[in-house]
Amino acid sequence: MTHDDSVDLYQFDLPEELIAQVPVEPRDESRLLVVDRATGSLQHKQFRDLPEFLSPGDLLVVNETRVVRARLTGIRTNTGGRWEGLFLREESPGVWRIIGSTRGKLLPGETITLQSSALAGSADTVTLRLLSREEGGEWLAEPQSDTPTLDLLEGFGDIPLPPYMQRDSQASDIQRYQTTYAKTPGAVAAPTAGLHFTPELFEAIRAKGIDIAAVTLHVGLGTFRPVAVDRLSEHQMHAEWCELSEETVKKISEARQRGGRVIAVGTTTVRTLESVASLGELRPWSGMTSIFIRPPYDFKVVDQLITNFHLPKSTLLVLVSAFASRNQILSAYQAAIEEKYRFYSYGDAMLIQ
């Protein structure tokens, strides 16, 4: 057991007014706290200044997952009670893994009539039949429809804003709670470090001789779950599906050969790259990962990290503390609080060099 194993060591106090409820516009006008791991120095910049800190030959790796409209509401057929839930993933064709809450006890075989999304404005209805209760309050359920899952979610789902955003999703969130390069649908939360990038910023990055590659990791509900045990070594990490392509493996190899650095955009990109590297070598791979990166950890691929500011006692805060050090990260967070940086999904970012 290491000294940093206690979850309480990752606690900090955050004024509620610093939790960003809406994003800044344009995207790259958010702030950027640059942390130098070697010297401990901090620089206060804007996100559009990022190219200043990158060098020709570097490789920027992004997560191109796309957020689906996963938040669901419905009416229990047998009681008329209200049900609220979240689509987690399609377990097999026509079978959903979901989580939900309602008054009273749900039973296998029960049905829920989903209400159409306020954003979609559809007058249609669809019934969801509960199949079996799973671990962690999750359920397997079967929509009584031949419509493809993504189309059903477009018609009946809302944007799954995090619980600390104390508001309903709006039409603007459809575009804004999504990276500009989102491609492969499957996430129930945005890879938030990527929300700051604009097409113009990518142009400036490429113009400096910096290459860009992509991975996919479908961010799951577990990203918001606090660590519920006293010791990190006792925490059971959630699993998420990820993919590393042959093209990205090749780009990483080429960057290494030319002396370039690998800069990961977001903790999800880190988890993907380090998950595959932990198998012995960097190679094309896809599957479920439950890697828990915590101090002390020897990073095998990632040289620099772009990330947002995370929740106290969260596995994401632990990951960035493994990349720098816990004291360095908490010190940077304190400076960010004093400078009134905006925290969490729609908040500002840091570059850890």
Coordinates of C-alpha atoms in Angstrom, one line a residue:
M1 CA 0.0 0.0 0.0
T2 CA 1.3 3.4 -0.9
H3 CA 0.9 6.6 1.0
D4 CA -1.3 8.0 -1.8
D5 CA -3.7 5.0 -1.4
S6 CA -6.1 6.9 0.9
V7 CA -9.1 8.3 -1.0
D8 CA -9.3 11.2 1.5
L9 CA -6.0 12.5 0.1
Y10 CA -7.8 13.5 -3.1
Q11 CA -10.3 15.8 -1.4
F12 CA -10.4 19.5 -2.1
D13 CA -13.0 22.2 -1.5
L14 CA -14.6 23.8 -4.5
P15 CA -16.9 26.9 -4.3
E16 CA -20.1 25.9 -6.0
E17 CA -20.1 29.0 -8.2
L18 CA -17.0 27.6 -10.0
I19 CA -18.9 24.6 -11.4
A20 CA -19.6 25.6 -15.0
Q21 CA -23.2 25.3 -15.9
V22 CA -22.9 26.5 -19.5
P23 CA -19.9 26.6 -21.9
V24 CA -18.0 29.6 -23.0
E25 CA -18.2 30.7 -26.6
P26 CA -16.3 30.3 -28.8
R27 CA -14.9 27.0 -27.5
D28 CA -11.2 27.9 -27.5
E29 CA -11.8 31.0 -25.4
S30 CA -11.8 28.8 -22.3
R31 CA -8.8 29.2 -20.1
L32 CA -5.8 26.9 -20.0
L33 CA -3.6 26.3 -16.9
V34 CA -0.2 25.1 -18.1
V35 CA 1.5 23.0 -15.4
D36 CA 5.2 22.2 -15.8
R37 CA 5.9 18.9 -13.9
A38 CA 9.7 19.5 -13.9
T39 CA 9.7 22.9 -12.3
G40 CA 6.2 23.1 -10.8
S41 CA 5.6 26.4 -12.6
L42 CA 2.1 27.5 -13.6
Q43 CA 1.1 29.7 -16.6
H44 CA -2.3 31.1 -17.1
K45 CA -3.3 31.1 -20.8
Q46 CA -6.3 30.7 -23.1
F47 CA -7.0 27.4 -24.8
R48 CA -6.3 28.9 -28.2
D49 CA -2.7 29.5 -27.1
L50 CA -2.2 25.7 -27.0
P51 CA 0.0 25.6 -30.2
E52 CA 2.6 27.7 -28.4
F53 CA 3.4 24.7 -26.2
L54 CA 3.5 22.1 -28.9
S55 CA 6.5 21.4 -31.2
P56 CA 6.8 20.3 -34.8
G57 CA 6.8 16.5 -34.9
D58 CA 4.5 16.1 -31.9
L59 CA 1.4 14.0 -32.1
L60 CA -2.0 15.0 -30.6
V61 CA -4.3 12.1 -29.9
V62 CA -8.0 12.7 -29.5
N63 CA -11.0 10.5 -28.5
E64 CA -13.5 10.7 -31.4
T65 CA -16.4 9.0 -29.5
R66 CA -19.8 10.6 -30.0
V67 CA -22.3 11.2 -27.2
V68 CA -25.7 9.6 -27.7
R69 CA -29.0 11.0 -26.4
A70 CA -29.0 8.6 -23.4
R71 CA -31.2 10.3 -20.9
L72 CA -34.7 8.7 -20.9
T73 CA -38.0 9.3 -19.1
G74 CA -41.1 7.2 -19.1
I75 CA -44.2 6.0 -17.4
R76 CA -44.5 2.6 -15.7
T77 CA -47.3 0.8 -17.4
N78 CA -48.7 -1.0 -14.3
T79 CA -48.6 1.9 -11.8
G80 CA -48.5 5.1 -13.9
G81 CA -45.5 6.2 -11.9
R82 CA -42.7 8.3 -13.4
W83 CA -39.4 6.6 -14.4
E84 CA -36.1 8.3 -15.2
G85 CA -33.2 6.4 -16.6
L86 CA -30.0 6.3 -18.7
F87 CA -29.1 4.1 -21.6
L88 CA -25.7 2.7 -21.0
R89 CA -25.0 0.6 -24.1
E90 CA -26.5 -2.0 -26.4
E91 CA -25.6 -5.3 -24.8
S92 CA -26.6 -7.4 -27.8
P93 CA -28.8 -6.6 -30.8
G94 CA -32.1 -5.3 -29.4
V95 CA -31.1 -5.6 -25.8
W96 CA -30.1 -2.4 -23.8
R97 CA -28.2 -2.1 -20.6
I98 CA -29.9 0.7 -18.6
I99 CA -30.0 2.2 -15.2
G100 CA -33.0 4.0 -13.7
S101 CA -34.9 5.2 -10.7
T102 CA -38.6 5.3 -9.7
R103 CA -40.8 5.1 -6.6
G104 CA -41.4 1.5 -5.7
K105 CA -39.7 -1.7 -6.8
L106 CA -39.2 -2.6 -10.4
L107 CA -39.8 -6.2 -11.4
P108 CA -38.6 -8.3 -14.4
G109 CA -41.2 -8.4 -17.1
E110 CA -42.5 -4.9 -16.3
T111 CA -42.9 -2.4 -19.1
I112 CA -42.2 1.3 -19.3
T113 CA -43.6 3.6 -22.0
L114 CA -40.9 6.0 -23.0
Q115 CA -41.8 9.6 -23.5
S116 CA -40.5 11.4 -26.6
S117 CA -37.6 13.8 -26.1
A118 CA -38.5 17.5 -25.7
L119 CA -35.6 18.1 -28.2
A120 CA -37.0 15.7 -30.8
G121 CA -40.7 16.7 -30.3
S122 CA -42.0 13.3 -31.6
A123 CA -45.5 12.2 -30.9
D124 CA -44.6 8.5 -31.1
T125 CA -44.3 6.2 -28.2
V126 CA -42.3 3.0 -27.6
T127 CA -42.4 0.5 -24.8
L128 CA -39.3 -0.8 -22.9
R129 CA -39.6 -4.3 -21.4
L130 CA -37.4 -5.0 -18.4
L131 CA -35.7 -8.4 -18.7
S132 CA -33.4 -8.9 -15.7
R133 CA -31.8 -6.9 -12.9
E134 CA -28.0 -6.7 -13.0
E135 CA -25.3 -5.6 -10.6
G136 CA -25.1 -2.0 -9.5
G137 CA -28.7 -1.3 -10.0
E138 CA -28.5 -1.8 -13.8
W139 CA -31.1 -3.6 -15.9
L140 CA -31.2 -5.4 -19.2
A141 CA -34.2 -4.2 -21.2
E142 CA -35.7 -4.8 -24.6
P143 CA -37.4 -2.0 -26.6
Q144 CA -40.5 -3.2 -28.3
S145 CA -39.6 -1.8 -31.7
D146 CA -37.6 -2.8 -34.8
T147 CA -36.2 0.7 -35.0
P148 CA -32.4 0.8 -34.7
T149 CA -31.2 1.8 -31.2
L150 CA -29.6 5.1 -32.3
D151 CA -32.8 6.2 -34.1
L152 CA -34.8 5.4 -30.9
L153 CA -32.5 7.4 -28.8
E154 CA -32.7 10.3 -31.2
G155 CA -36.5 10.3 -30.8
F156 CA -36.8 9.5 -27.1
G157 CA -33.5 10.5 -25.5
D158 CA -32.2 13.8 -24.2
I159 CA -28.5 14.9 -23.8
P160 CA -27.1 13.2 -20.7
L161 CA -25.7 16.3 -19.0
P162 CA -23.7 15.4 -15.8
P163 CA -25.6 15.5 -12.5
Y164 CA -23.7 18.6 -11.3
M165 CA -25.2 20.7 -14.1
Q166 CA -28.3 21.6 -12.3
R167 CA -30.5 22.2 -15.4
D168 CA -32.3 20.4 -18.1
S169 CA -30.6 19.9 -21.5
Q170 CA -31.2 22.5 -24.1
A171 CA -31.1 22.5 -27.9
S172 CA -27.7 24.1 -27.8
D173 CA -26.3 21.2 -25.8
I174 CA -26.9 18.9 -28.8
Q175 CA -24.0 20.5 -30.5
R176 CA -22.0 21.9 -27.6
Y177 CA -21.9 18.8 -25.4
Q178 CA -20.1 17.1 -28.3
T179 CA -16.6 17.6 -29.7
T180 CA -16.4 19.1 -33.2
Y181 CA -14.7 15.8 -34.4
A182 CA -17.1 13.3 -32.7
K183 CA -17.6 10.3 -35.0
T184 CA -18.4 7.0 -33.4
P185 CA -21.7 7.0 -31.4
G186 CA -21.6 5.2 -28.0
A187 CA -20.7 7.6 -25.1
V188 CA -23.1 8.7 -22.4
A189 CA -20.7 11.5 -21.4
A190 CA -18.5 13.8 -23.5
P191 CA -14.7 13.4 -23.5
T192 CA -14.6 16.9 -22.1
A193 CA -11.0 17.9 -22.8
G194 CA -11.9 17.8 -26.5
L195 CA -14.8 20.3 -26.1
H196 CA -12.3 23.2 -26.4
F197 CA -11.1 22.5 -29.9
T198 CA -12.3 24.4 -32.9
P199 CA -11.6 23.6 -36.6
E200 CA -9.5 26.8 -36.7
L201 CA -7.4 25.6 -33.7
F202 CA -6.8 22.3 -35.5
E203 CA -5.7 24.2 -38.5
A204 CA -3.2 26.2 -36.4
I205 CA -1.9 23.0 -34.8
R206 CA -1.4 21.3 -38.2
A207 CA 0.2 24.4 -39.7
K208 CA 2.9 24.1 -37.0
G209 CA 3.8 20.6 -38.2
I210 CA 1.9 18.7 -35.5
D211 CA 0.1 15.5 -36.5
I212 CA -3.3 14.4 -35.1
A213 CA -4.5 10.9 -34.5
A214 CA -7.7 9.4 -32.9
V215 CA -8.8 6.6 -30.6
T216 CA -12.3 5.7 -29.5
L217 CA -13.4 5.2 -25.9
H218 CA -17.1 5.3 -25.2
V219 CA -17.3 7.2 -21.9
G220 CA -19.6 5.4 -19.4
L221 CA -21.6 6.4 -16.4
G222 CA -18.7 5.3 -14.1
T223 CA -16.9 8.5 -15.0
F224 CA -19.2 10.3 -12.6
R225 CA -19.2 7.7 -9.8
P226 CA -17.2 8.7 -6.7
V227 CA -14.8 6.2 -5.2
A228 CA -17.0 4.6 -2.5
V229 CA -14.2 2.9 -0.5
D230 CA -11.5 4.3 1.8
R231 CA -8.6 2.9 -0.2
L232 CA -7.9 3.2 -3.9
S233 CA -6.5 -0.4 -3.9
E234 CA -10.0 -1.6 -2.9
H235 CA -11.8 0.3 -5.7
Q236 CA -13.4 -1.7 -8.5
M237 CA -13.0 0.3 -11.7
H238 CA -15.8 0.6 -14.2
A239 CA -15.4 -0.9 -17.7
E240 CA -15.6 1.0 -20.9
W241 CA -15.2 -0.1 -24.6
C242 CA -12.3 1.3 -26.5
E243 CA -10.5 0.9 -29.8
L244 CA -7.0 1.7 -31.0
S245 CA -6.6 1.6 -34.8
E246 CA -3.7 0.5 -36.9
E247 CA -3.4 4.0 -38.3
T248 CA -3.0 5.5 -34.8
V249 CA -0.5 2.9 -33.8
K250 CA 1.5 3.8 -36.9
K251 CA 1.3 7.5 -36.2
I252 CA 2.6 7.0 -32.6
S253 CA 5.5 4.9 -33.9
E254 CA 6.4 7.6 -36.4
A255 CA 6.2 10.3 -33.8
R256 CA 8.5 8.3 -31.6
Q257 CA 11.0 7.8 -34.4
R258 CA 11.2 11.5 -35.2
G259 CA 11.6 12.5 -31.5
G260 CA 8.0 13.8 -31.2
R261 CA 5.9 13.7 -28.0
V262 CA 2.5 12.0 -27.7
I263 CA 0.0 14.5 -26.2
A264 CA -3.2 12.9 -25.0
V265 CA -6.4 14.9 -25.2
G266 CA -8.3 13.8 -22.1
T267 CA -8.2 11.0 -19.6
T268 CA -10.2 8.7 -21.9
T269 CA -7.4 8.9 -24.5
V270 CA -4.9 8.1 -21.8
R271 CA -6.9 5.1 -20.6
T272 CA -7.1 3.8 -24.2
L273 CA -3.4 4.1 -25.0
E274 CA -2.2 2.8 -21.6
S275 CA -4.7 -0.1 -21.6
V276 CA -3.3 -1.4 -24.9
A277 CA 0.3 -0.7 -23.9
S278 CA -0.2 -2.7 -20.7
L279 CA -0.9 -5.8 -22.9
G280 CA 2.8 -5.8 -23.8
E281 CA 3.1 -3.8 -27.0
L282 CA 1.1 -1.0 -28.8
R283 CA -1.0 -2.7 -31.4
P284 CA -4.4 -2.4 -33.0
W285 CA -6.9 -3.5 -30.4
S286 CA -10.6 -3.2 -29.3
G287 CA -12.5 -4.4 -26.3
M288 CA -13.5 -3.5 -22.7
T289 CA -11.0 -1.9 -20.4
S290 CA -11.2 -1.5 -16.7
I291 CA -7.7 -0.1 -16.2
F292 CA -7.3 2.0 -13.0
I293 CA -4.4 4.4 -13.4
R294 CA -3.3 5.5 -9.9
P295 CA 0.0 6.5 -8.2
P296 CA 2.6 5.1 -8.7
Y297 CA 2.2 4.4 -12.4
D298 CA 4.7 4.2 -15.2
F299 CA 3.2 5.8 -18.3
K300 CA 4.3 3.9 -21.4
V301 CA 2.8 6.0 -24.2
V302 CA 1.6 9.5 -23.0
D303 CA 4.1 12.3 -22.6
Q304 CA 1.8 15.2 -22.0
L305 CA -1.9 15.5 -21.0
I306 CA -4.7 18.0 -21.8
T307 CA -7.5 17.6 -19.3
N308 CA -10.3 19.5 -17.6
F309 CA -10.6 20.0 -13.8
H310 CA -12.1 17.0 -12.1
L311 CA -14.3 16.1 -9.1
P312 CA -12.8 15.6 -5.6
K313 CA -12.1 11.9 -4.8
S314 CA -12.7 10.9 -8.4
T315 CA -10.8 8.3 -10.4
L316 CA -10.0 11.0 -13.0
L317 CA -8.4 13.2 -10.3
V318 CA -6.4 10.1 -9.3
L319 CA -5.3 9.5 -12.9
V320 CA -3.9 13.1 -13.3
S321 CA -2.2 12.8 -9.9
A322 CA -0.5 9.7 -11.2
F323 CA 0.7 11.7 -14.3
A324 CA 2.1 14.6 -12.3
S325 CA 2.0 14.1 -8.5
R326 CA -0.9 14.5 -6.1
N327 CA 0.7 17.5 -4.3
Q328 CA 1.4 19.2 -7.7
I329 CA -2.1 18.6 -9.0
L330 CA -3.8 19.8 -5.8
S331 CA -1.6 22.8 -5.7
A332 CA -2.5 23.6 -9.3
Y333 CA -6.2 23.1 -8.4
Q334 CA -5.9 25.5 -5.5
A335 CA -4.3 28.1 -7.8
A336 CA -7.1 27.6 -10.3
I337 CA -9.7 28.1 -7.6
E338 CA -8.0 31.4 -6.5
E339 CA -8.0 32.5 -10.2
K340 CA -11.6 31.5 -10.5
Y341 CA -11.2 28.9 -13.3
R342 CA -14.4 27.1 -14.3
F343 CA -14.5 23.4 -13.2
Y344 CA -15.8 20.2 -14.7
S345 CA -17.4 19.3 -18.0
Y346 CA -18.1 22.7 -19.4
G347 CA -15.2 24.3 -17.5
D348 CA -11.6 25.2 -18.3
A349 CA -8.6 23.0 -19.1
M350 CA -5.1 22.3 -18.0
L351 CA -2.0 21.2 -20.0
I352 CA 0.3 19.0 -17.9
Q353 CA 3.8 19.1 -19.5

